[in-house]
Coordinates of C-alpha atoms and ligand atoms in Angstrom, one line a residue:
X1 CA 84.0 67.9 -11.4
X2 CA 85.0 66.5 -14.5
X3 CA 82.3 66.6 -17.0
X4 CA 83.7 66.4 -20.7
X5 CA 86.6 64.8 -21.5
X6 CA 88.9 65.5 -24.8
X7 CA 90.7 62.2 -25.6
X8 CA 94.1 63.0 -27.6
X9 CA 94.8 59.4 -29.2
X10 CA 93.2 57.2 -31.7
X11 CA 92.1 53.2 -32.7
X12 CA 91.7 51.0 -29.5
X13 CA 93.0 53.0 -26.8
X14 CA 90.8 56.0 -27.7
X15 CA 87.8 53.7 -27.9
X16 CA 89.4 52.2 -24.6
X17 CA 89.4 55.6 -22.3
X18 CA 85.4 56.2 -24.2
X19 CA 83.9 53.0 -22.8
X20 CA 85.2 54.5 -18.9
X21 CA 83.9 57.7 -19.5
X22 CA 80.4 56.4 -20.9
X23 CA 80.1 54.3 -17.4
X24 CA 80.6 57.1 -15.3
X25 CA 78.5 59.5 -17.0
X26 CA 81.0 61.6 -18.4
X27 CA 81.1 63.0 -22.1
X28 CA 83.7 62.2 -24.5
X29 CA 85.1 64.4 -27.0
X30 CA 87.1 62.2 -30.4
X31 CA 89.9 64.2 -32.3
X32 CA 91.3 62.6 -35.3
X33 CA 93.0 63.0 -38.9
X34 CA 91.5 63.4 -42.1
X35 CA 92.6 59.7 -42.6
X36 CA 90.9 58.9 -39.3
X37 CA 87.4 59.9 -40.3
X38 CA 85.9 57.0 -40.3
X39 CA 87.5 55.3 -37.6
X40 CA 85.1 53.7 -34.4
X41 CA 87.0 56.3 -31.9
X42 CA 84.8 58.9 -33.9
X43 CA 82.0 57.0 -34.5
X44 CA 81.7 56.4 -30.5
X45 CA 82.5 59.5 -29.3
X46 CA 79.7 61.9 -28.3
X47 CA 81.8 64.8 -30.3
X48 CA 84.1 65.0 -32.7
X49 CA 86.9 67.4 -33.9
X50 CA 88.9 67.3 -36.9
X51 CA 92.5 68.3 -35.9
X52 CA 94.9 67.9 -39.0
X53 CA 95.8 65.6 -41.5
X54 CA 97.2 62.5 -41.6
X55 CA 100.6 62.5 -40.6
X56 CA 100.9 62.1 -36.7
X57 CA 102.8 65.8 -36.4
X58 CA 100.2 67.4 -37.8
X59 CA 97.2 66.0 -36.0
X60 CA 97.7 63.6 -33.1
X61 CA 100.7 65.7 -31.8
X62 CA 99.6 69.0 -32.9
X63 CA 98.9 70.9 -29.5
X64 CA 97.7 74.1 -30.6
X65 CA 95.1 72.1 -32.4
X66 CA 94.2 69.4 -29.5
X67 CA 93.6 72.5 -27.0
X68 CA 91.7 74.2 -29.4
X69 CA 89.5 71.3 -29.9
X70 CA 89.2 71.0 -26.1
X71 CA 88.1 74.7 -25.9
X72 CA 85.6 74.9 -28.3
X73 CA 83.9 71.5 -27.1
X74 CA 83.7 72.9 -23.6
X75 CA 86.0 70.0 -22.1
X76 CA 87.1 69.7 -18.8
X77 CA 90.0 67.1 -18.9
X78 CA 92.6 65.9 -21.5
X79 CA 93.7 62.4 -21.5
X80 CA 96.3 61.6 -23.4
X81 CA 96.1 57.3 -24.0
X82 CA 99.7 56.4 -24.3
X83 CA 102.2 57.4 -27.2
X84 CA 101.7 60.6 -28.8
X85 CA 101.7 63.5 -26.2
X86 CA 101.4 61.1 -23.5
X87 CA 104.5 61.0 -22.0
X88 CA 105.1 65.5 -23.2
X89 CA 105.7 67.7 -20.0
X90 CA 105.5 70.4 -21.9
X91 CA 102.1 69.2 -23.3
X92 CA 100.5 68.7 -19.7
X93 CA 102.2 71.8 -18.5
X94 CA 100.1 73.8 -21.4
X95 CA 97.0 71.4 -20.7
X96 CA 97.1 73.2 -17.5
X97 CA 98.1 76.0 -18.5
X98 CA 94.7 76.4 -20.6
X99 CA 92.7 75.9 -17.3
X100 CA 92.2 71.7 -18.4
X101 CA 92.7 68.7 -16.3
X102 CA 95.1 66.6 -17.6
X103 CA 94.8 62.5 -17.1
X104 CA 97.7 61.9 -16.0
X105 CA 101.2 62.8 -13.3
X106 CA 102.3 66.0 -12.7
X107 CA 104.1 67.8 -15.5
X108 CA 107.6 67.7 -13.3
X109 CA 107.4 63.7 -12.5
X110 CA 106.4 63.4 -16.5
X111 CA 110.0 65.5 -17.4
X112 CA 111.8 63.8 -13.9
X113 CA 110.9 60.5 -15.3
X114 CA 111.5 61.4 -18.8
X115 CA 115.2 61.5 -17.9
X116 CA 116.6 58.4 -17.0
X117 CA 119.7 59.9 -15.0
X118 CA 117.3 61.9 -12.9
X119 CA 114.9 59.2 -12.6
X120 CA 117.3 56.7 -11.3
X121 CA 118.8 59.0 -9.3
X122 CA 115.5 59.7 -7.0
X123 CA 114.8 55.9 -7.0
X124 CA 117.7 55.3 -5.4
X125 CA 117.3 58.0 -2.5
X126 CA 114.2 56.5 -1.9
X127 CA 115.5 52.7 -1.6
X128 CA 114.6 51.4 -4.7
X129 CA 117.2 48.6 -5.9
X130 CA 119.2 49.9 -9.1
X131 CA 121.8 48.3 -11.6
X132 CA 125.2 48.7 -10.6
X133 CA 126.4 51.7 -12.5
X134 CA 127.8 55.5 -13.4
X135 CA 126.8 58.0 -11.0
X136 CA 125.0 59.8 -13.4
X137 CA 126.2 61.0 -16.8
X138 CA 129.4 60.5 -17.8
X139 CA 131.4 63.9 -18.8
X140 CA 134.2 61.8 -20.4
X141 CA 135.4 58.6 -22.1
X142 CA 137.9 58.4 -19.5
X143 CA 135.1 58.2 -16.4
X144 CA 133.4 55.7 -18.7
X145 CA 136.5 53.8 -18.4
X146 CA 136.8 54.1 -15.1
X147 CA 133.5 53.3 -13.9
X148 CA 133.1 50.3 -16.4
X149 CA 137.1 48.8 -14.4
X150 CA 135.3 49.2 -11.2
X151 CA 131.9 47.3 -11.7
X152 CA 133.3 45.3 -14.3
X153 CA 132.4 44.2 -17.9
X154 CA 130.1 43.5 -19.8
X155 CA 128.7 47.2 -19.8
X156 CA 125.8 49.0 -21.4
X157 CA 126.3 53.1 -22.5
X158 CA 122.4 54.4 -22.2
X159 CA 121.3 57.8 -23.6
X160 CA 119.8 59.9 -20.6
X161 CA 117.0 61.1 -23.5
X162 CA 116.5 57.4 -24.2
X163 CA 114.1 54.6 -23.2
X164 CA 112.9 51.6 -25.5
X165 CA 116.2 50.6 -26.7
X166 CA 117.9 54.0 -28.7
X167 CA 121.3 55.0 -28.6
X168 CA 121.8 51.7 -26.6
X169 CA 125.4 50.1 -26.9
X170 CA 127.3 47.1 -25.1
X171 CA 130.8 47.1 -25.1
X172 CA 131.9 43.3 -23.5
X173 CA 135.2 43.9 -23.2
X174 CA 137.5 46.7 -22.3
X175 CA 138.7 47.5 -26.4
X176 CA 134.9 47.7 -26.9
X177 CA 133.7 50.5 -25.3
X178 CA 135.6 53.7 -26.7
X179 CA 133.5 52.8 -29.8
X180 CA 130.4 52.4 -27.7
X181 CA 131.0 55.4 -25.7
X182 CA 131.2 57.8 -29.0
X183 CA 128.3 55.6 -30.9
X184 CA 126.1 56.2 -28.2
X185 CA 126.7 59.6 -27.6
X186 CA 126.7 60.1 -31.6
X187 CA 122.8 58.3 -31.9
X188 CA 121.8 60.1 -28.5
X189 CA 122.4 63.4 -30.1
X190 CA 120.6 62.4 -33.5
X191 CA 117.6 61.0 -32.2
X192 CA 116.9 63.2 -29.2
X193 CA 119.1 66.4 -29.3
X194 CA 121.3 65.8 -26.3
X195 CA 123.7 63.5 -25.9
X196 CA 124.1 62.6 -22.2
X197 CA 124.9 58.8 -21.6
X198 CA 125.5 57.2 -18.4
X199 CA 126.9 53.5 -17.8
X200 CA 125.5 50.2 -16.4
X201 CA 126.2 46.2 -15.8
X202 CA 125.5 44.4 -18.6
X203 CA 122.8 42.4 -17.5
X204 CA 122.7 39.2 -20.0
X205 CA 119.3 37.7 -19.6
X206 CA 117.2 39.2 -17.5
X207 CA 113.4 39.0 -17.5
X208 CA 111.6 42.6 -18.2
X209 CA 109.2 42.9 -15.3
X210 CA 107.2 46.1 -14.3
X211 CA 104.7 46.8 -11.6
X212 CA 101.9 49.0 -11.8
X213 CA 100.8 51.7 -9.5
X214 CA 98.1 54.5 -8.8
X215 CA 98.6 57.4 -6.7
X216 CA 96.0 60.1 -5.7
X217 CA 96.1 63.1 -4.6
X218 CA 96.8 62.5 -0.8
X219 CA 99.3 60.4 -0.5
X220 CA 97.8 56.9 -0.8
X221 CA 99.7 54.5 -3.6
X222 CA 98.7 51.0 -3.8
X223 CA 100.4 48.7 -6.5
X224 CA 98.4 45.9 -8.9
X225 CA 101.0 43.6 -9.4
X226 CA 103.6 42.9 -12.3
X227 CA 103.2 42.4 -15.7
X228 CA 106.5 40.2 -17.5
X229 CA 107.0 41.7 -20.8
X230 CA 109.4 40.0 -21.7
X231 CA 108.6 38.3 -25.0
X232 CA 109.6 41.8 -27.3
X233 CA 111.5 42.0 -30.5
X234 CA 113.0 44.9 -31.6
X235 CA 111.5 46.7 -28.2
X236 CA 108.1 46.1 -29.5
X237 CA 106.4 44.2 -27.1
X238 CA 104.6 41.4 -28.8
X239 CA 102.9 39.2 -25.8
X240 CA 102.1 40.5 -22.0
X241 CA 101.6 38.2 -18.9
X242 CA 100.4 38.6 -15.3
X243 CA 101.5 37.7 -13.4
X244 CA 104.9 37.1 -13.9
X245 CA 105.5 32.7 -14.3
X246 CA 108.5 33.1 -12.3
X247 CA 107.0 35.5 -9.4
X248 CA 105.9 34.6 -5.9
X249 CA 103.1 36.0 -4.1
X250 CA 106.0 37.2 -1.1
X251 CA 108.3 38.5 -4.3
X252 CA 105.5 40.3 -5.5
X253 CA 104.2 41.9 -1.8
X254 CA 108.1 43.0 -1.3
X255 CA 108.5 44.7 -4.5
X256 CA 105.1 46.3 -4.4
X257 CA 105.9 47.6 -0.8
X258 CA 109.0 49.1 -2.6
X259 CA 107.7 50.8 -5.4
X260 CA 104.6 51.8 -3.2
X261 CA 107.1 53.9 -0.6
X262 CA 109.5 55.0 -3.0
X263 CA 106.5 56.8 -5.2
X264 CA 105.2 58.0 -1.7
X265 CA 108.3 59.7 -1.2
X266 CA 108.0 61.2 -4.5
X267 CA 104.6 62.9 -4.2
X268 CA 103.8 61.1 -7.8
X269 CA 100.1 61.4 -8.9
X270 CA 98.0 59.1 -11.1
X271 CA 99.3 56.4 -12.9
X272 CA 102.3 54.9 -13.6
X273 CA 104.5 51.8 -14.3
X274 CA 108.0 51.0 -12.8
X275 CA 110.5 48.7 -15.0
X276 CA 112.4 46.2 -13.4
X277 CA 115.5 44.2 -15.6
X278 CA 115.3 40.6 -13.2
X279 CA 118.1 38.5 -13.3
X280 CA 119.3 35.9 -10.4
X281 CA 116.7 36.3 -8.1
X282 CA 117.1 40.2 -8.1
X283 CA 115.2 43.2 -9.4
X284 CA 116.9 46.5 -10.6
X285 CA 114.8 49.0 -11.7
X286 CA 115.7 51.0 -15.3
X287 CA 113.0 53.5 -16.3
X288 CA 109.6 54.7 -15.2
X289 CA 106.5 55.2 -17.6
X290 CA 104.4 57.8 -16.4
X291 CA 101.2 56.9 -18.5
X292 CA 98.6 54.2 -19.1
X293 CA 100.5 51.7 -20.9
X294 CA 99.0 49.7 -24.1
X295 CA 99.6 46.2 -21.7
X296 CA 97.6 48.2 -19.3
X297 CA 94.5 45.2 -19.7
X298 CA 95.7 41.9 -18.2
X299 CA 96.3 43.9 -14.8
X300 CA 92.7 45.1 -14.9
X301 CA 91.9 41.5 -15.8
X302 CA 94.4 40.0 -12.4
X303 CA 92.5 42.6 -9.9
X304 CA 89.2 43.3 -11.3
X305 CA 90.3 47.0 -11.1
X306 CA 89.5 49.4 -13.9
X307 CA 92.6 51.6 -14.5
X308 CA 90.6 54.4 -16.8
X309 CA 88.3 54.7 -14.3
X310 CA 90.4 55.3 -11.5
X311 CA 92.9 57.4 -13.8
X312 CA 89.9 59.7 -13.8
X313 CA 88.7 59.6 -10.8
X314 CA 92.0 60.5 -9.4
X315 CA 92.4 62.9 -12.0
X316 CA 89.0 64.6 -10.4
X317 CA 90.3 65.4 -7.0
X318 CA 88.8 62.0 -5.9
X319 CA 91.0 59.6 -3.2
X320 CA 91.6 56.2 -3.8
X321 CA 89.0 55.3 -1.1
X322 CA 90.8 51.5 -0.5
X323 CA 94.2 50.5 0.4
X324 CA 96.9 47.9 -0.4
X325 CA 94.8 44.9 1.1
X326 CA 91.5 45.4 -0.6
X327 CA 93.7 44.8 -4.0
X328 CA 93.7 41.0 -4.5
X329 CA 94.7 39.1 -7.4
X330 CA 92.8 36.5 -9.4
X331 CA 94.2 33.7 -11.8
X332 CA 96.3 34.5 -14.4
X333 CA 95.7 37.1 -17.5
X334 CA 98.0 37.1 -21.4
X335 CA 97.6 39.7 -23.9
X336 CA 98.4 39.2 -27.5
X337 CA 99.6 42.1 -29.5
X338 CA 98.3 41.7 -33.0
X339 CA 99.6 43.8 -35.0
X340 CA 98.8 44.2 -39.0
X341 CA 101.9 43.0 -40.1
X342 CA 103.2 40.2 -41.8
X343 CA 103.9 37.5 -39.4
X344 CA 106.9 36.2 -40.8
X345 CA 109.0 39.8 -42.0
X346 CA 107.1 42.0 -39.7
X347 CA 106.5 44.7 -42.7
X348 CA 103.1 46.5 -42.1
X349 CA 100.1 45.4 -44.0
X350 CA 98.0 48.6 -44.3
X351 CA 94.8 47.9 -46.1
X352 CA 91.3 46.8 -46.2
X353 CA 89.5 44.5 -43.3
X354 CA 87.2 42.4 -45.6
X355 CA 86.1 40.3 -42.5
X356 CA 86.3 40.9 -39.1
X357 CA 85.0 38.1 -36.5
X358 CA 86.4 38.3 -32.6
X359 CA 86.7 35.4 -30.3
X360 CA 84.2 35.1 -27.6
X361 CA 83.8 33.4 -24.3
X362 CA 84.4 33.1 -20.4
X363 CA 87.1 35.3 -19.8
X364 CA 88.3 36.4 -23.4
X365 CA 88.3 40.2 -24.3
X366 CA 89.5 42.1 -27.3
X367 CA 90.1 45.7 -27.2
X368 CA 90.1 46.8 -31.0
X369 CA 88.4 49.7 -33.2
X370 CA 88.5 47.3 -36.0
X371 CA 85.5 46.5 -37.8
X372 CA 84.5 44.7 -41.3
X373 CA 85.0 47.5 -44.0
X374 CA 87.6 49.1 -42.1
X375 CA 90.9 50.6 -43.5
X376 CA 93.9 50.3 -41.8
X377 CA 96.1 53.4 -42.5
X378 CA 99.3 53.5 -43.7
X379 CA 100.6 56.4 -41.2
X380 CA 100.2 55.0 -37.4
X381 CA 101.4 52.4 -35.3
X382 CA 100.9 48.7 -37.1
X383 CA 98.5 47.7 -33.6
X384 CA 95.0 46.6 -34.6
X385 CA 94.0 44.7 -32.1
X386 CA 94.8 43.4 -28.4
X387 CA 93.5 40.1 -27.2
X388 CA 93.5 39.4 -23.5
X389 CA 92.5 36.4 -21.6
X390 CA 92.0 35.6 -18.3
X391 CA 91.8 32.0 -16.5
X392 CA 92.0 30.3 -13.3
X393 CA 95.8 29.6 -13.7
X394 CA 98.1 29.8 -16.5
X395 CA 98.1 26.6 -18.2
X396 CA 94.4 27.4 -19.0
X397 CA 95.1 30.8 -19.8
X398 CA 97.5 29.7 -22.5
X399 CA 94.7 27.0 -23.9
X400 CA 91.9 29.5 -23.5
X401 CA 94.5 31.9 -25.4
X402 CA 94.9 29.0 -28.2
X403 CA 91.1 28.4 -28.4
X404 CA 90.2 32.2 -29.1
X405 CA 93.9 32.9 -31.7
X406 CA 91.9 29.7 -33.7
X407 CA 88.3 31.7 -33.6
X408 CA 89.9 34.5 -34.2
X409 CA 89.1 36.1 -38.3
X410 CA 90.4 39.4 -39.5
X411 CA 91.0 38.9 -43.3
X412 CA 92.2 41.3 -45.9
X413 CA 95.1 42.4 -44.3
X414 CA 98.0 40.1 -42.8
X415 CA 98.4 39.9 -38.9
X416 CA 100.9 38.8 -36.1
X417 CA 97.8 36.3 -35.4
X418 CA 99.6 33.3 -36.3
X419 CA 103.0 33.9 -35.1
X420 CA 101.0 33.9 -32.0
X421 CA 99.9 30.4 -32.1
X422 CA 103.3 29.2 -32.8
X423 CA 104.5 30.8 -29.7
X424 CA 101.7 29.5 -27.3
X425 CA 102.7 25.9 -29.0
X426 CA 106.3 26.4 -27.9
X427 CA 107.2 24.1 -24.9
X428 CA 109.4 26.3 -23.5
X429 CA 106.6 29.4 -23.7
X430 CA 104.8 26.8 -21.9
X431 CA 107.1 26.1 -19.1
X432 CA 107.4 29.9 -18.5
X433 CA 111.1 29.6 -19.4
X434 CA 112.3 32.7 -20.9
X435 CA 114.4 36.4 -20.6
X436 CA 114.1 39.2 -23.3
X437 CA 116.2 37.6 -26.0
X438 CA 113.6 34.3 -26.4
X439 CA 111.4 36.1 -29.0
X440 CA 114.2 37.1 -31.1
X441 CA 115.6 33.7 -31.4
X442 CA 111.9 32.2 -31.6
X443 CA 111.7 34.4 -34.9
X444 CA 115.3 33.4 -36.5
X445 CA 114.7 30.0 -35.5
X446 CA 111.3 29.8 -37.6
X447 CA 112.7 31.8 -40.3
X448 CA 115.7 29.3 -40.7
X449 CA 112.7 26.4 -40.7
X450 CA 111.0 28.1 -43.5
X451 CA 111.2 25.9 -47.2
X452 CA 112.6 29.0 -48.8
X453 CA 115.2 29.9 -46.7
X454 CA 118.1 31.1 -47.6
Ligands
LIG1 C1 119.3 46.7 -20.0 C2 119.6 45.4 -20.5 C3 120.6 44.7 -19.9 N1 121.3 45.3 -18.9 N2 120.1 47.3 -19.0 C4 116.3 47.9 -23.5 C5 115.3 49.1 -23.6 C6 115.4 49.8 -22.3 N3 114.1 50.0 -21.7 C7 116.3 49.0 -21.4 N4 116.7 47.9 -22.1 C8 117.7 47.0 -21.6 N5 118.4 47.5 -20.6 C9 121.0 46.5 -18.5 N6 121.7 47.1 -17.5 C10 118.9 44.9 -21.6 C11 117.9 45.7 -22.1 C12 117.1 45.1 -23.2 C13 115.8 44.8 -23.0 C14 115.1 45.2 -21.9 C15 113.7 44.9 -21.7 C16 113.1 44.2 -22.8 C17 113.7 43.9 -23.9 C18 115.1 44.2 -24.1 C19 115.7 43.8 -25.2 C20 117.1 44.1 -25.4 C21 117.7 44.8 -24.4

């Protein structure tokens, strides 16, 4: 029975996990940093503990603190939101360890997934489709060289540590890839302390799709569908849609019934997300993200499912209680990332909300701790706000999404809002034609439009 429950995260997503545990009864224990005081996570929380000061190492990733906090507030469970300690083995291993549920997979799927190598290598001996590549890491520049002759160039070097684009390199051409090869083994090393890389097929513009799945405790997995996430820049994803504009329904049943097995197979627990690169009519999974993920809303939107909820429930010892046919899908759902930031050079804007007015409506929600007064610190991730729609089909969803960017007032600090607008205007936005470089050129394109331009 899961009574209390210590949420280790901050801003919306705190706020997010709160709202689940206020409608099933269960009592929700806030942490934060001095600089977090007076955020709405704490305000809303039944209980609230203190756990460091502002920077994140100190506070939102200081364990010894967070289990403290859990023990003296008589928690039950730990969930951990996403980013931070989310996605820390060792972290769930010592939730456990302290005699606390944690939200979330088992601490050995958290480190399996955690490394690529190892996680590509299980979805492959359980049938899931994969990028022609390296059998796993590769011990020397000549094996690079080898495995990039036999499934040709263009190739990508990946760290094994890696995931969201670091220690990343293409080499298109044979003379190309000792320098990648010893570039990303040099950034592997730096940014994660180990510098295993393997080797795949360039893929040159694929679509970023991932599917979503939950798992209990006996074996049942049902998927809810893909999100395309493809509209990023710099790895930051900026806009969220589901489904996917260039999915079928039968595209959609075949890769679900993949995913679904293949996590089967793996005796995986809770929730988690499988990424797909899709490129000519084929999917090839890359990574696997073994938490609630910040996009997480325009599924809940597409099959009236709440993920928290179930999170928990599963988390409780509870089964899924339906199976893959009681999941249906309805209309079409976009989220909007709105970050403080300056929409045009993407530099945070940390500073004072002066006024704060959300959009409102049939099928509009905004998941935000923002209020008018509030301060946006300087030390944590520049997302403020998330605004998700949902509509009968997409071409309303993107004029429903228009309608509530234009209602939309938070002034006193600069957001993404309006770079927003100008993508929903975009005709080929619109026409759902796009891969994981459109943003990028989107954003040189209006910076070469700009009057001041260089
Ligand atoms: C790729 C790829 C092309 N081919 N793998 C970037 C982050 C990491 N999650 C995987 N990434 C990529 N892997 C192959 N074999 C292109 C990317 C990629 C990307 C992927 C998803 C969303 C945006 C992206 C932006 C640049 C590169």
């Amino acid at each position: 029975m899961i009574r209390k429950i210590l949420i280790a995260n901050r801003g919306e997503i705190a706020l997010r996990i709160q709202r689940a545990c206020r409608e099933m009864g269960i009592a929700s224990v806030a942490v934060h940093s001095t600089a977090d005081a007076d955020s709405m996570h704490v305000r809303l929380a039944d209980e609230s503990v203190c756990i460091g000061p502002p920077p994140a190492r100190d506070s939102y990733l200081n364990i010894p603190a967070i289990l403290s906090a859990a023990a003296i507030t008589g928690a039950d469970a730990i969930h951990p939101g996403y980013g931070f300690l989310s996605e820390n083995a060792s972290f769930a291993e010592m939730v456990e360890l302290h005699g606390f549920v944690f939200i979330g997979p088992s601490p050995a799927h958290i480190r399996m997934m955690g490394d690529k190598i190892a996680a590509k290598e299980a979805m492959l001996k359980l049938g899931v489709p994969l990028v022609p590549g390296s059998d796993g890491a590769l011990p020397s520049l000549a094996s690079a060289v080898e495995v990039a002759d036999r499934i040709g160039y263009p190739v990508l070097i990946k760290a094994a540590a890696g995931g969201g684009g670091r220690g990343m390199k293409v080499a298109l051409v044979p003379d190309e890839l000792a320098e990648a090869w010893q570039v990303a083994r040099t950034e592997s090393k730096a940014a994660f302390g180990n510098d295993a890389v393997y080797m795949e097929k360039y893929l040159d513009r694929p679509r970023h799709i991932e599917m979503q799945i939950l798992a209990d405790s006996y074996g049942n997995v049902v998927h809810f569908g893909e999100r395309d996430c493809s509209l990023q820049r710099r790895h930051q994803k900026i806009l969220e849609e589901a489904g996917s504009p260039v999915l079928s329904a039968a595209q959609r049943d075949a890769l679900g019934e993949t995913v679904t097995s293949a996590l089967k197979g793996l005796g995986y627990r809770n929730a988690g997300t499988l990424e797909f690169l899709y490129q000519d009519g084929q999917f090839s999974f890359i990574e696997m993200n073994t938490r609630l993920q910040v996009e997480h809303p325009i599924t809940e939107m597409v099959s009236n499912i709440d993920l928290v909820r179930e999170q928990i429930r599963i988390a409780s010892g509870e089964p899924l209680g339906y199976d893959q046919s009681a999941v249906t899908f309805s209309g079409h759902a976009i989220e909007c990332r709105i970050n403080a930031e300056d929409p045009e050079t993407f530099i945070p804007t940390p500073g004072l909300v002066t006024i704060y007015h959300p959009p409102g409506g049939l099928g509009v929600r905004v998941d935000s701790a923002l209020y008018a007064g509030y301060r946006v610190p300087p030390y944590y991730d520049s997302l403020i706000a998330k605004l998700i729609v949902h509509a009968p089909d997409r071409a309303q969803a993107i004029a429903r999404l228009r309608r509530a960017i234009d209602e939309f007032a938070i002034i006193g600090v600069k957001t993404t809002l309006p770079l927003h607008r100008q993508i929903l205007d975009d005709p080929s936005f619109q026409a759902g034609d796009y891969t994981i470089h459109w943003l990028e050129k989107f954003v040189a394109g209006l910076q070469a439009d700009r009057p001041d331009a260089a």
